[in-house]
Structures are given as C-alpha cells and as structure tokens.
XYZ file of C-alpha atoms in Angstrom:
744
model
C 0.000 0.000 0.000
C 2.988 2.313 -0.172
C 2.102 5.432 -2.106
C -1.629 5.168 -1.505
C -1.822 8.849 -0.576
C 0.933 10.081 -2.871
C 0.622 13.776 -3.632
C 0.895 15.097 -7.194
C -0.004 11.795 -8.859
C -2.459 12.193 -11.743
C -3.843 9.912 -14.408
C -5.456 10.118 -17.827
C -8.499 8.168 -18.977
C -6.956 4.951 -20.357
C -9.973 2.665 -20.643
C -10.470 1.999 -16.942
C -13.230 2.891 -14.498
C -12.580 4.027 -10.909
C -15.003 2.356 -8.528
C -17.233 4.772 -6.620
C -16.538 7.891 -8.693
C -19.215 9.663 -10.662
C -18.751 9.506 -14.429
C -18.005 13.227 -14.712
C -15.433 12.986 -11.926
C -13.624 10.116 -13.712
C -13.287 12.161 -16.900
C -11.839 15.207 -15.130
C -8.279 15.898 -16.174
C -5.812 17.930 -14.163
C -6.336 21.077 -16.217
C -10.122 20.739 -16.180
C -10.176 20.326 -12.408
C -7.921 23.379 -11.940
C -10.164 25.470 -14.166
C -13.377 24.340 -12.445
C -11.974 24.878 -8.950
C -10.872 28.390 -9.907
C -14.270 29.140 -11.399
C -16.025 27.910 -8.243
C -13.896 30.154 -5.997
C -14.379 33.125 -8.278
C -18.100 32.903 -9.028
C -19.861 31.032 -6.198
C -22.745 32.874 -4.526
C -25.059 31.557 -1.811
C -27.912 33.450 -3.469
C -27.789 34.838 -7.001
C -29.613 37.944 -5.779
C -26.778 38.880 -3.413
C -23.654 40.707 -4.508
C -21.237 38.851 -2.215
C -18.797 36.159 -3.315
C -17.825 34.415 -0.046
C -14.717 32.556 -1.198
C -13.277 35.363 -3.272
C -13.861 37.680 -0.290
C -12.036 35.213 2.004
C -8.993 35.209 -0.264
C -9.051 39.008 -0.423
C -8.921 39.197 3.397
C -6.443 36.359 3.997
C -4.436 34.721 1.247
C -3.074 31.936 3.483
C -6.205 29.879 4.152
C -9.574 29.229 2.517
C -12.413 27.564 4.460
C -14.709 25.789 2.003
C -18.120 24.308 2.738
C -18.581 20.955 0.971
C -22.339 21.576 0.879
C -21.643 24.654 -1.284
C -19.339 22.660 -3.554
C -21.974 19.917 -3.969
C -24.824 22.383 -4.647
C -26.547 21.260 -7.886
C -27.103 24.828 -9.151
C -24.437 27.146 -7.764
C -21.742 24.588 -6.964
C -19.831 21.894 -8.864
C -21.181 18.423 -7.906
C -18.600 16.609 -10.033
C -15.794 18.344 -8.139
C -17.413 17.473 -4.792
C -17.685 13.809 -5.829
C -14.086 13.723 -7.038
C -12.849 15.429 -3.868
C -14.759 12.945 -1.673
C -13.642 9.809 -3.507
C -10.068 10.801 -4.360
C -9.035 13.652 -2.048
C -5.285 12.936 -2.187
C -5.280 13.835 -5.893
C -7.852 16.610 -6.064
C -7.126 18.567 -2.851
C -3.670 19.721 -4.114
C -5.417 20.901 -7.301
C -7.951 22.839 -5.203
C -5.102 24.530 -3.308
C -3.252 25.314 -6.532
C -6.418 26.914 -7.960
C -6.891 28.899 -4.722
C -3.300 30.175 -4.957
C -3.843 31.238 -8.564
C -7.036 33.083 -7.613
C -5.318 34.767 -4.658
C -2.548 35.920 -6.998
C -5.114 37.230 -9.488
C -6.931 39.175 -6.736
C -3.687 40.690 -5.483
C -2.487 41.645 -8.931
C -5.777 43.426 -9.609
C -5.492 45.333 -6.346
C -1.878 46.482 -6.820
C -0.018 48.029 -9.720
C 3.269 46.837 -11.094
C 4.646 43.330 -11.006
C 2.585 40.408 -9.809
C 2.943 39.835 -6.060
C 4.450 36.710 -4.560
C 1.561 34.831 -2.913
C 2.212 32.032 -0.399
C 0.572 28.649 -0.723
C -3.095 28.609 0.285
C -4.374 25.943 2.664
C -7.899 24.769 1.850
C -9.827 23.740 4.991
C -12.958 21.694 4.365
C -16.135 21.480 6.436
C -19.773 20.625 5.804
C -22.622 22.770 7.107
C -25.510 20.576 5.959
C -25.794 16.854 6.747
C -27.584 16.288 3.433
C -25.736 15.329 0.281
C -23.118 12.723 -0.561
C -19.982 14.818 -0.044
C -17.886 13.337 2.793
C -19.286 10.395 4.728
C -20.057 11.048 8.429
C -18.880 8.048 10.446
C -18.280 7.058 14.037
C -14.967 5.393 14.818
C -16.752 2.038 15.108
C -18.204 2.340 11.584
C -14.907 2.943 9.792
C -14.308 -0.006 7.459
C -10.935 -0.026 5.663
C -12.302 -1.756 2.570
C -14.824 1.062 2.057
C -13.212 4.273 3.251
C -9.402 4.110 2.964
C -8.172 7.106 0.932
C -11.690 8.622 1.029
C -12.834 11.877 2.621
C -14.693 11.165 5.874
C -16.076 13.126 8.858
C -15.425 11.665 12.310
C -16.757 13.234 15.560
C -14.781 12.909 18.800
C -12.850 14.573 21.602
C -9.204 15.573 21.358
C -7.575 13.871 24.356
C -3.882 14.472 23.610
C -1.755 16.760 21.473
C 1.942 16.355 20.671
C 4.481 19.095 20.203
C 4.555 20.540 16.670
C 7.169 19.076 14.348
C 8.538 20.019 10.929
C 7.533 17.825 8.017
C 9.419 18.112 4.730
C 7.304 18.542 1.606
C 10.238 18.681 -0.808
C 13.847 17.641 -0.248
C 16.931 18.170 -2.408
C 19.486 15.364 -2.717
C 22.992 15.611 -4.159
C 25.406 12.946 -5.340
C 28.594 12.973 -3.293
C 30.674 11.848 -6.306
C 29.569 13.913 -9.287
C 27.483 16.627 -7.612
C 24.281 15.778 -9.490
C 21.212 17.046 -7.570
C 17.490 16.525 -7.868
C 14.350 17.640 -6.040
C 11.975 14.998 -4.639
C 8.404 15.398 -3.386
C 7.517 13.818 -0.018
C 4.276 11.994 0.524
C 1.802 13.830 2.785
C 0.789 12.553 6.223
C 3.281 10.158 7.801
C 4.614 9.159 4.388
C 8.199 9.923 3.432
C 10.187 9.672 0.212
C 12.274 6.929 -1.403
C 15.823 8.053 -2.239
C 17.236 6.449 -5.425
C 19.953 3.838 -4.901
C 21.888 4.922 -8.017
C 22.960 8.286 -9.327
C 20.586 9.769 -11.874
C 23.414 11.430 -13.871
C 24.492 8.051 -15.278
C 21.259 7.730 -17.250
C 22.105 10.732 -19.464
C 22.699 9.558 -23.059
C 26.323 9.595 -24.154
C 27.749 9.112 -20.663
C 29.620 6.109 -19.463
C 28.064 3.561 -17.160
C 27.382 4.383 -13.548
C 30.642 5.156 -11.737
C 29.153 6.789 -8.613
C 28.465 3.499 -6.824
C 25.479 2.477 -4.755
C 23.651 4.966 -2.453
C 25.632 8.051 -3.516
C 23.015 10.642 -2.531
C 23.104 12.988 0.454
C 20.133 15.039 1.704
C 20.739 18.810 1.767
C 18.837 20.075 4.829
C 19.340 23.738 3.909
C 17.360 23.288 0.684
C 14.428 21.358 2.151
C 10.927 22.867 2.179
C 9.022 22.136 5.397
C 5.612 22.694 6.961
C 4.432 22.418 10.563
C 2.775 19.152 11.544
C 1.200 17.969 14.798
C -0.199 14.606 15.842
C -3.433 14.452 17.874
C -5.214 11.643 19.680
C -8.968 11.706 19.136
C -11.303 9.597 21.288
C -14.956 8.675 20.916
C -17.408 10.956 22.676
C -18.621 9.421 25.973
C -22.260 9.492 24.854
C -21.362 7.444 21.733
C -19.647 4.599 23.615
C -21.901 1.537 24.100
C -22.392 0.480 27.706
C -19.627 -1.852 28.824
C -17.262 -1.030 25.952
C -14.005 0.884 26.101
C -13.874 4.128 24.099
C -11.899 3.839 20.895
C -9.268 6.318 19.861
C -7.536 7.235 16.616
C -4.351 9.028 15.678
C -4.841 12.221 13.667
C -2.444 14.544 11.880
C -2.901 18.274 11.277
C -0.557 20.551 9.399
C 0.112 24.194 8.556
C -2.605 26.540 9.882
C -4.402 23.850 11.896
C -1.343 23.175 14.079
C -1.996 24.345 17.642
C -5.617 25.235 16.904
C -7.141 22.600 19.224
C -6.199 21.626 22.765
C -7.044 18.498 24.809
C -10.700 18.493 25.800
C -11.962 20.164 22.614
C -14.969 18.487 20.982
C -14.610 18.494 17.212
C -15.912 16.840 14.078
C -12.816 16.246 11.975
C -12.932 16.235 8.173
C -10.014 14.239 6.863
C -8.561 11.572 4.606
C -8.606 8.099 6.130
C -5.098 6.759 5.610
C -2.953 3.848 6.775
C 0.688 3.485 7.752
C 3.038 0.788 9.011
C 3.864 1.249 12.675
C 7.283 0.508 14.122
C 5.883 -2.436 16.059
C 4.576 -3.965 12.835
C 7.930 -3.320 11.155
C 9.765 -5.224 13.886
C 7.399 -8.142 13.338
C 8.175 -8.284 9.617
C 9.773 -11.694 9.906
C 6.757 -13.106 11.678
C 3.698 -14.410 9.872
C 1.503 -11.570 8.591
C 3.834 -8.805 9.815
C 4.172 -7.206 6.379
C 0.432 -6.860 5.854
C -0.381 -5.168 9.191
C -1.158 -1.463 8.901
C -2.488 1.130 11.355
C -5.173 3.623 10.358
C -4.969 7.352 10.981
C -6.852 10.446 9.881
C -5.085 13.156 7.899
C -7.250 16.102 8.914
C -7.976 18.748 6.272
C -10.518 20.738 8.288
C -12.887 20.813 11.239
C -16.639 21.335 11.310
C -15.966 24.001 13.960
C -14.037 27.131 13.051
C -11.162 26.351 15.421
C -9.117 29.296 14.140
C -11.637 31.876 15.395
C -12.149 30.402 18.859
C -15.117 29.418 21.002
C -17.684 31.828 19.591
C -18.074 29.690 16.478
C -18.554 26.401 18.358
C -22.056 27.108 19.608
C -24.669 24.502 18.681
C -27.059 25.334 15.879
C -30.849 25.204 16.060
C -33.530 25.382 13.409
C -36.082 28.211 13.413
C -38.823 25.721 14.327
C -36.848 24.546 17.369
C -36.198 28.099 18.559
C -39.875 28.964 18.199
C -40.861 25.836 20.157
C -38.404 26.702 22.946
C -39.683 30.278 23.226
C -43.303 29.107 23.363
C -42.416 26.606 26.093
C -40.630 29.289 28.171
C -43.563 31.717 27.777
C -46.083 29.256 29.225
C -47.043 29.729 32.899
C -45.464 27.131 35.131
C -42.593 26.357 32.727
C -40.174 26.060 35.649
C -42.389 23.506 37.422
C -42.701 21.494 34.217
C -38.903 21.361 33.968
C -38.654 20.187 37.592
C -41.211 17.464 36.844
C -39.016 16.164 34.001
C -35.972 15.764 36.265
C -35.576 12.053 37.147
C -39.324 11.213 37.024
C -38.625 7.590 38.020
C -37.312 8.686 41.434
C -39.888 9.249 44.160
C -39.803 12.468 46.208
C -36.623 14.545 46.756
C -38.182 17.673 45.223
C -35.371 19.938 46.463
C -32.664 17.727 44.961
C -34.500 17.691 41.628
C -34.647 21.494 41.649
C -30.918 21.630 42.427
C -30.049 19.241 39.575
C -32.205 21.306 37.201
C -30.267 24.427 38.265
C -26.989 22.525 37.765
C -27.962 21.436 34.243
C -28.954 24.956 33.169
C -26.105 26.700 35.041
C -25.601 30.339 35.921
C -24.016 33.054 33.794
C -20.258 33.040 33.261
C -18.913 36.582 33.679
C -15.769 38.233 32.430
C -14.303 40.827 34.798
C -12.643 44.083 33.611
C -9.213 42.709 34.566
C -9.662 39.717 32.230
C -10.496 37.130 34.903
C -13.685 35.074 34.914
C -16.341 34.233 37.495
C -17.696 30.759 37.038
C -21.333 30.207 36.217
C -21.367 26.444 36.728
C -23.066 25.057 39.841
C -21.565 22.259 41.961
C -23.825 19.980 44.017
C -22.942 17.367 46.681
C -25.354 14.618 47.790
C -24.302 13.107 51.140
C -26.215 10.487 53.048
C -27.524 6.995 53.469
C -27.213 4.223 50.889
C -30.288 3.276 48.844
C -31.502 6.881 48.593
C -31.144 7.171 44.767
C -27.966 9.276 44.865
C -26.304 7.304 42.059
C -29.537 7.360 40.033
C -29.537 11.160 40.166
C -25.966 11.100 38.864
C -26.903 8.718 36.042
C -29.830 10.928 35.041
C -27.628 14.050 34.967
C -24.951 12.297 32.891
C -27.608 11.144 30.412
C -29.445 14.477 30.159
C -26.558 16.973 30.073
C -25.371 17.811 26.530
C -21.786 17.023 27.609
C -21.179 14.695 30.562
C -18.555 12.346 31.996
C -19.425 9.793 34.708
C -16.711 8.443 36.985
C -16.345 6.753 40.358
C -14.179 8.128 43.133
C -12.565 4.801 44.005
C -11.400 4.213 40.440
C -10.293 7.796 39.735
C -6.866 9.276 40.331
C -5.745 12.885 40.303
C -4.227 12.490 36.835
C -7.339 10.710 35.522
C -9.574 13.560 36.695
C -7.378 16.496 35.640
C -4.552 15.857 33.145
C -1.416 13.782 32.792
C 1.856 13.975 30.895
C 2.495 10.826 28.831
C 5.676 9.750 27.058
C 5.158 8.684 23.458
C 6.639 5.165 23.130
C 7.785 5.730 19.541
C 9.239 9.257 19.643
C 10.059 9.242 23.399
C 8.612 12.762 23.668
C 6.207 13.950 26.342
C 2.703 15.027 25.423
C -0.370 16.144 27.360
C -3.466 13.982 27.818
C -6.633 15.440 29.337
C -8.670 13.726 32.071
C -12.367 13.645 32.922
C -12.583 17.313 34.013
C -10.991 18.416 30.707
C -13.084 16.112 28.519
C -16.284 17.452 30.123
C -15.430 21.087 29.363
C -18.754 22.896 28.968
C -20.739 20.108 30.622
C -21.120 18.072 33.819
C -18.760 15.731 35.684
C -20.569 13.148 37.845
C -18.352 11.655 40.572
C -19.861 8.779 42.519
C -18.348 7.502 45.805
C -16.740 10.897 46.332
C -15.787 10.027 49.909
C -13.760 6.984 48.735
C -11.293 9.198 46.870
C -7.866 9.649 48.390
C -7.401 13.104 49.959
C -4.537 13.991 47.601
C -6.766 13.201 44.609
C -9.568 15.413 45.958
C -7.107 18.272 46.393
C -6.222 18.029 42.687
C -9.713 19.170 41.625
C -9.794 22.259 43.881
C -8.570 24.535 41.096
C -10.864 22.947 38.517
C -13.954 23.452 40.705
C -13.443 27.156 41.442
C -11.059 28.723 38.893
C -12.182 26.233 36.201
C -8.667 25.748 34.906
C -6.123 22.950 35.330
C -2.500 24.051 35.570
C 0.210 21.613 34.522
C 3.957 21.979 35.158
C 5.484 18.567 34.484
C 8.312 17.203 32.331
C 9.055 20.597 30.794
C 5.392 21.189 29.844
C 3.892 24.263 31.492
C 0.362 25.004 30.369
C -3.183 25.655 31.516
C -6.211 23.664 30.338
C -9.820 24.798 30.554
C -12.256 22.892 32.740
C -15.542 24.818 32.680
C -17.595 22.041 34.240
C -20.247 21.524 36.885
C -19.508 18.829 39.469
C -22.289 16.573 40.780
C -20.865 14.339 43.515
C -22.372 11.654 45.756
C -20.813 10.506 49.024
C -21.527 8.437 52.125
C -20.691 9.402 55.724
C -17.634 7.718 57.297
C -19.725 5.072 59.053
C -21.685 4.218 55.885
C -24.974 5.689 57.119
C -25.834 9.169 58.345
C -25.762 8.924 62.144
C -28.161 11.310 63.872
C -26.320 10.774 67.143
C -23.191 12.404 65.726
C -22.456 16.019 65.038
C -22.382 17.413 61.499
C -18.580 17.627 61.719
C -18.339 13.850 62.306
C -20.898 12.891 59.661
C -19.373 15.080 56.947
C -15.819 13.801 56.865
C -14.604 16.191 54.138
C -12.287 19.173 54.391
C -13.858 22.619 54.481
C -11.721 23.608 51.462
C -13.625 21.185 49.227
C -17.006 21.736 50.925
C -16.895 25.495 50.319
C -16.610 24.825 46.577
C -19.989 23.078 46.497
C -22.836 25.517 45.960
C -25.525 23.176 47.354
C -24.964 20.333 49.844
C -27.825 17.931 50.552
C -28.078 15.552 53.502
C -30.071 12.596 52.129
C -31.554 10.452 54.930
C -33.444 7.197 54.695
C -36.377 8.262 56.863
C -38.356 5.459 58.459
C -42.064 6.192 58.115
C -44.752 3.644 57.367
C -46.758 5.959 55.114
C -43.667 7.113 53.201
C -42.325 3.555 52.872
C -45.641 2.414 51.442
C -45.691 5.231 48.877
C -42.078 4.522 47.831
C -42.838 0.809 47.475
C -45.878 1.511 45.285
C -43.871 3.925 43.129
C -40.947 1.513 42.645
C -43.227 -1.401 41.824
C -45.164 0.778 39.388
C -41.900 1.710 37.608
C -40.926 -1.959 37.332
C -44.344 -2.972 36.001
C -44.494 -0.161 33.453
C -40.962 -0.765 32.079
C -41.173 -1.843 28.444
C -44.961 -2.131 28.636
C -46.445 0.268 26.100
C -44.199 1.429 23.228
C -46.081 4.709 22.796
C -45.354 5.642 26.447
C -41.658 4.864 25.999
C -41.552 6.933 22.807
C -43.169 9.862 24.632
C -40.549 9.643 27.397
C -37.749 9.586 24.814
C -39.217 12.650 23.091
C -39.454 14.533 26.400
C -35.868 13.611 27.304
C -34.624 14.767 23.908
C -36.600 18.003 24.170
C -35.156 18.709 27.630
C -31.633 18.005 26.386
C -31.987 20.338 23.395
C -33.691 23.009 25.533
C -30.818 22.936 28.029
C -28.346 23.238 25.145
C -30.270 26.179 23.678
C -30.584 28.025 27.014
C -26.893 27.592 27.871
C -25.898 28.979 24.479
C -28.303 31.908 24.192
C -29.298 33.154 27.666
C -27.098 34.966 30.195
C -29.221 36.777 32.819
C -27.981 39.282 35.423
C -29.322 39.931 38.918
C -31.354 43.131 39.469
C -30.487 45.858 42.018
C -33.463 45.137 44.285
C -32.674 41.419 44.268
C -29.024 42.203 45.092
C -30.053 44.247 48.163
C -32.354 41.463 49.339
C -29.568 38.910 48.912
C -27.014 41.026 50.797
C -29.266 41.249 53.869
C -30.075 37.538 53.779
C -26.387 36.612 53.468
C -25.519 38.441 56.694
C -28.334 36.585 58.499
C -27.145 33.226 57.106
C -23.593 33.843 58.360
C -24.863 34.611 61.851
C -27.156 31.586 61.841
C -24.301 29.269 60.854
C -22.075 30.673 63.599
C -24.799 30.162 66.202
C -25.270 26.557 65.037
C -21.535 25.937 65.388
C -21.515 27.453 68.892
C -24.339 25.158 69.951
C -22.177 22.159 69.010
C -19.165 23.531 70.867
C -17.169 24.260 67.701
C -15.443 27.454 66.660
C -16.470 27.211 62.999
C -19.410 25.379 61.375
C -18.822 21.996 59.718
C -19.791 23.546 56.392
C -18.396 27.082 56.154
C -20.695 29.866 54.953
C -18.406 32.191 52.987
C -18.530 34.587 50.053
C -18.497 31.526 47.816
C -21.938 30.632 49.162
C -23.136 34.166 48.351
C -21.954 33.672 44.770
C -23.627 30.253 44.812
C -27.030 31.814 45.545
C -26.435 34.294 42.698
C -25.671 31.409 40.312
C -28.767 29.447 41.371
C -30.907 32.589 40.894
C -29.524 33.044 37.378
C -30.146 29.364 36.586
C -33.793 29.673 37.674
C -34.152 32.763 35.472
C -32.579 30.874 32.576
C -35.293 28.228 32.711
C -37.788 30.858 31.601
C -35.392 32.502 29.062
C -35.444 35.725 31.096
C -32.798 38.415 30.745
C -32.715 39.335 34.460
C -32.973 37.444 37.744
C -35.399 39.256 40.034
C -36.466 38.985 43.643
C -38.691 35.980 42.892
C -35.720 34.003 41.608
C -33.539 35.100 44.551
C -36.183 34.012 47.087
C -36.507 30.623 45.348
C -32.715 30.246 45.369
C -32.549 31.191 49.070
C -35.258 28.657 49.869
C -33.278 25.976 48.022
C -30.044 26.999 49.767
C -31.678 26.861 53.206
C -33.169 23.450 52.455
C -29.756 22.104 51.433
C -26.568 23.682 52.745
C -28.045 25.487 55.776
C -29.944 22.342 56.765
C -26.641 20.425 56.583
C -24.934 23.072 58.741
C -27.557 22.727 61.484
C -27.926 18.931 61.302
C -26.337 16.705 63.913
C -26.349 15.743 67.555
C -27.888 18.727 69.293
C -30.997 18.838 67.122
C -31.830 15.203 67.692
C -30.913 14.621 71.368
C -34.012 16.128 72.922
C -34.858 14.062 75.981
C -37.886 14.004 78.217
C -37.373 13.999 82.001
C -37.731 10.207 82.207
C -35.258 9.687 79.341
C -32.796 12.109 80.903
C -32.917 10.192 84.218
C -32.392 6.903 82.326
C -29.374 8.323 80.467
C -27.850 9.525 83.761
C -28.202 6.026 85.247
C -26.580 4.550 82.128
C -23.705 7.040 82.417
C -23.093 6.040 86.050
C -23.051 2.323 85.163
C -20.655 2.906 82.250
C -18.259 4.980 84.369
C -18.412 2.376 87.173
C -17.313 -0.387 84.756
C -14.601 1.578 82.849
C -11.646 3.062 84.719
C -10.028 6.329 83.609
C -7.456 5.646 80.884
C -8.592 2.066 80.257
C -10.043 0.424 77.159
C -13.045 -1.859 76.904
C -14.889 -3.508 74.026
C -18.129 -1.725 73.103
C -19.816 -5.073 72.488
C -18.826 -6.339 75.960
C -20.147 -3.143 77.578
C -23.472 -3.419 75.722
C -23.900 -7.069 76.733
C -23.141 -6.389 80.409
C -25.598 -3.505 80.682
C -28.269 -5.425 78.741
C -28.051 -8.263 81.281
C -28.794 -5.851 84.146
C -31.904 -4.533 82.351
C -30.820 -1.525 80.260
C -32.032 -1.052 76.671
C -29.203 -1.390 74.124
C -30.257 1.741 72.187
C -30.300 3.713 75.428
C -26.768 2.507 76.227
C -25.594 3.645 72.784
C -27.168 7.077 73.347
C -25.389 7.313 76.695
C -22.038 6.448 75.089
C -22.550 9.069 72.360
C -23.514 11.657 74.946
C -20.373 10.895 76.973
C -18.335 11.057 73.757
C -19.788 14.471 72.868
C -18.822 15.739 76.335
C -15.239 14.536 75.858
C -15.349 11.868 78.600
C -15.050 8.916 76.214
C -13.753 8.330 72.702
C -14.036 5.511 70.209
C -10.975 3.657 68.923
C -10.287 0.997 66.286
C -13.284 1.688 64.054
C -15.683 2.065 66.997
C -14.929 -1.394 68.391
C -13.158 -0.103 71.542
C -14.226 2.549 74.048
C -11.512 4.621 75.754
C -12.285 6.580 78.925
C -10.360 9.837 78.938
C -11.521 11.436 82.228
C-alpha cells in the first residue's frame, strides 16, 4: 500500500473505471479540475440575488487559508457536484489541485489590487467542512463504523474529543538530494501525512545519453537540509465521545495529523468533528514483526485532517450549537407558558420518588448560571456544583446517572477508580518518539458540561485536592516534564458521598458525619443531607412507586416513545438556554440577597456554637453568596429571562436553606431532645458505664453493651449514653468504633 496517498499523482483516462466515482469525476483531467476549482472560488454565490462572493472575499482578506463548505461545492445549481464527488472519492489527488487553484485566484486578486509586477503569494491551505448533513460529499462516520475496505483514501467526517496533542514538528514537503561523487542534484516530493520519500539507490546522472556507465556506486546521494521545504505538523489523539460509547465497551481512539494553519488550533478536551482523509501506515511495532507471519500486511489507520466542522481558528464563539427556526420557536413558546419552571422540575428524574429539592438543584446545575468576564480579564464561574451526602439506597447514584444522560456534555466516573491524573490531566511519554505530550482527564473532557463523581468520599485526599482549582477557577495548571500550560475545565460537578460510618448517624455532630475538608465543601454551591427516613406511610408510597416503575418498564411502546421525546426536548432546551441566555441579577434582588447573606452567616455561627465548635462543619463564605447568585440566574434561565429578580432570589434562598443550611444545622444537638424520664435513664446509664470503665482504660463496646443489657438496660439507650459521653469529651471511640476509651 505504499504510495496510496501520494501527492501530485495524476492519471489520464486509459480505458479503466474508478469504482465509486461519478462519471463526470472520472473524466476530469488535471487542467479541467484546476479550471473548475478556480471558477467555483471566483463565481460562487449563496444566493444569485446577493452581490457577495464568499470565497473570493475570504482570499481578499487572507491569502493563506480558505475555508470551504462541501455543501456549497456539492450544490446542484451554484456549486460543482462533479468536483465534490471527485474530492470525496479521491481527495489525495484533487485537494492539491484545489489549493493550486486557490493560490492562482489569490494571486489574481492581489495583482488586480496592486499596480506593477505580480505579487508573490504564499501557498493557500484549503480547509474543508460541511454545514448541511444532506448530500453525498464526505461520509459522516463514528470510529466504530470505519471499514478499511470502504473508506481508505476517502474523505470522511469523524466526531470525537481531542484527548492528547503532541508538540509541533517540521515535516518536509520537498527535499533536495545531491550525489557525493559527481554533484548531481534533484528535487523529490515527499508523501503527505506520515509518508516519506524513497531516495534512489543509483545516481541519476548516469542515465544521461552519451555518458559512461554508472561510476558513482550504490547509495551516492546525500540530503541537503538547507534546501528542504518544510511545513508544521502535529499529531493528535482523538477519542470517541462518551455518549457514543456503548455500555460496557471501552472508548476507541484514533491518531490524527494536522498541518500548517491547523497546528496548535485545538487543545485536549476540545470536541470536534474532523474532516479528513482516512489513511494507513506501518507502525514501528509492525515493522519489527516483519519476519513473523503476517507482519508485512499489518497497517495502522490514521486520519489526515484537512478541516474541522468548527471554526477552530476563530475560537469558542463559532462552536455554539445550531438550532432550526422551528426549534427556537418551540423553545420560546415553552418558556412563555405559565409554570414552565415547574414542568422542567417534573421532568428531572421522574422515576425517582420524592426529593423535590434535589430535583430542583439538579435542574439548576444542568442549566447553570451566567459566566462573567471581569474588567481585569479574569472570569467568574457560572457552573453550579452539588454534593449529595447520606444513606445508601436513597437514589444518589440514580440522580448522577440521570444528569450524565441528560446533560449535553457529561462524563461519569467513580471516586474509588479515579486518580488525580485521571480527573485532571497527565503527561504521557510517546513510546515511539520518546517525547512527552499532554493527555486530558475527565474534568478536561467534560469542558462545557457536567462531571458526575460517585463515591466521592472513597477518593484519596490527595486526589480530591487536585480538583480544587478545577472546581473554582475552572482551569487545570500543569507543570510537568518541561510542559507548562493551563487547560480549561468549565464544568459543573455533581458528587455523591456516604458518611464515614456508611450511614448518616443522627447521634453524631455534622462535623463527624461530613468527613470532608472545608476547602472542598466550600466549593460546592448546594450540599444535601439525604436520609433514609423510616415512616410507614412514606415507605408504602415509595414501594408503590418503585413497583409501578418496574411494572411499566417496556410495557407500552407509545409511552416509551413519549418519554424519549421529552428527554430529547429537555436536552436540546438545556443546550439552547446555555448557548443563548445569560441573565444578570437586578439591584433590588441584590439588596435582598445582601441582607439575607448576613443573616445566614450569623445563623451558621450560632449553630456551630451550639455544638461547641469554633467554625461550622460547612463554612458559609462569600463563595456561598456567589452560589445563591448562580442558582438565581439558573432559575431565570429556565424561563429565558434576561434578568434574575427577587422571585428568583427568594426561590434560590429557599433551596439553599433546604440544602446547605440544613446540613450546617444537622447533627447531635438537634436530635438529642430528651424528656425527664429519658434524661434520668441516660444519667443512670452514664453512672453504670463509668463504674465499669476506669479512667485511661479500654473496653470492648460489644462487651459493655452485653453487660448492661443483662442488668436490664435497653441497648439503644446505652448507645445514646455512650454518644452523649463522647460528645462531652469523657469517652472516645478507637479501632473503628470497636473499643471505648475513657479519657476522664
């Protein structure tokens, strides 16, 4: 397969038919293609009534690159369908012709604009993309659908996420070789992509008529580096999007190459749809296995990118999702209806019973607040972070699964199986070139979306510290192996955790139940304590709901189709709102919020004093003030409103009090309210415990419970007495609560 993507190789029609090409495309000669490409650039108009020529105008502004829409080229009236077909089926031959025609047109435009001699115009890079999914130009494929027998050397479009980018290198396009004996020199063209060039084994001067036989010997040529022509080239690693990976499968990845103006245009974490030529090459590992059976025939596939669907040169503003006029009208009608916010809340995890506050918080997280740019160039994050902490079997993981399925961009991971490098970014050494390159983690891949982290409490403390910067500043700084850079991580974090003892213990203080550092807790905008409340009426309702969900699953197809439509509508609505709506808080709402914030700070301090602590378990800081602002903006976004008023601020305050403030005040002192009889019982239990345990000694908790049970005390009452003594500092637990140590 050597030479499959050889540049500057052309053919004439010699009684053969190329499979897959249209008849007009087969009959195109080099000169005809050049002429037609030049005519397309010069005369194409989107509408014949307009006076603009988009591609000629592009060349007039910048003569180094030309971004061409394949849908325009394939247009049956204004375009050139035969050129589009030829470019799709044989891009290695026709793309250089397109660039040569673009250079000729750029030179013509410059010569018309200036007097005198014709200007020297640099080579023009043609970047391809496709605005309309219709048409046959360029096949859109997932990485799992790429079949080498059908698409090798064809133009394809592959969506994915850039996970790694190498350092730019210099790739020779032409080299000059010189014979060391006679001085004969010649210029050789290098194959594009990873292809090289074959240097002749014998001197070419000996083939001149009238000369003697070859006297220069074998391999006489030397490469002259000073006369080589080079371009920039960069290798990328593109991975399947998480939402495209089937459940249980590993995401596939593919090597990609970009050159010239596309070098450095994308960073790890960028979601792109690459337009490129599917090519193959022989890897070094396959070359080493040449002597083994089948080693010669093994080839690796890669994508030689010639453009991106997104305008990566002009930055983020061009990467916004597109919506049809009908969709926009439907979204605006939905937002204008009364009760639109309640309808959105009802669509959040409908299979989960209750937890209305958590559903409102997840809705606010999915819509997000408004990202703001400060006058000094810094940014204030608009993404909302939510922590669910509490008992098992309270649907915490199901909320995370729903958010990862509904958010336009989402990555789901588990705390036990995640490391600091896997969440942020890592520096990897390339096994072939031995160079270091950067590979983004989950927080980078979910840029612009949601990261769901289950089992957050099982993470190692040093791994949790690694995401501090990503959660607040929304950047990830790397300074490893000579690579110093900063990656963007504009994500919301939805985390679920269990207390240290597995269940939320009402007999403990909030500080003991929430075993997380205040540095990470302050970065969560809303913190929910999820308890498995024991109530006969509630248990019966939950049981009926769960059984109803199981019975209805897969029952009526029309119901399932309606649910799918509602999920898809919610997903597209969230995408539309995040792209088009950025509300700001009003002055009256700001004054209301300032007064409430002062009251919340005082309330948290009083709750901490009641537990005998200097600071509350969950700190109430300026970050929490900004959190209420973000939640207010998210609630305003749900109705496509330009400002967040007092109504939104009051709803956000109500949600904040039901979550974070409730967590601040939860714990021992709220639950240990004894009657006089219970208080007398606890005092008797305390006396019996102190009589059996000497100061400074250790005793098994199980042994103590058994002894007091034999003399007539209730086991639960004994446990309450031990916890009360522990809260007073008389006793402490050791060895995972198996031993009791009396301190005084």
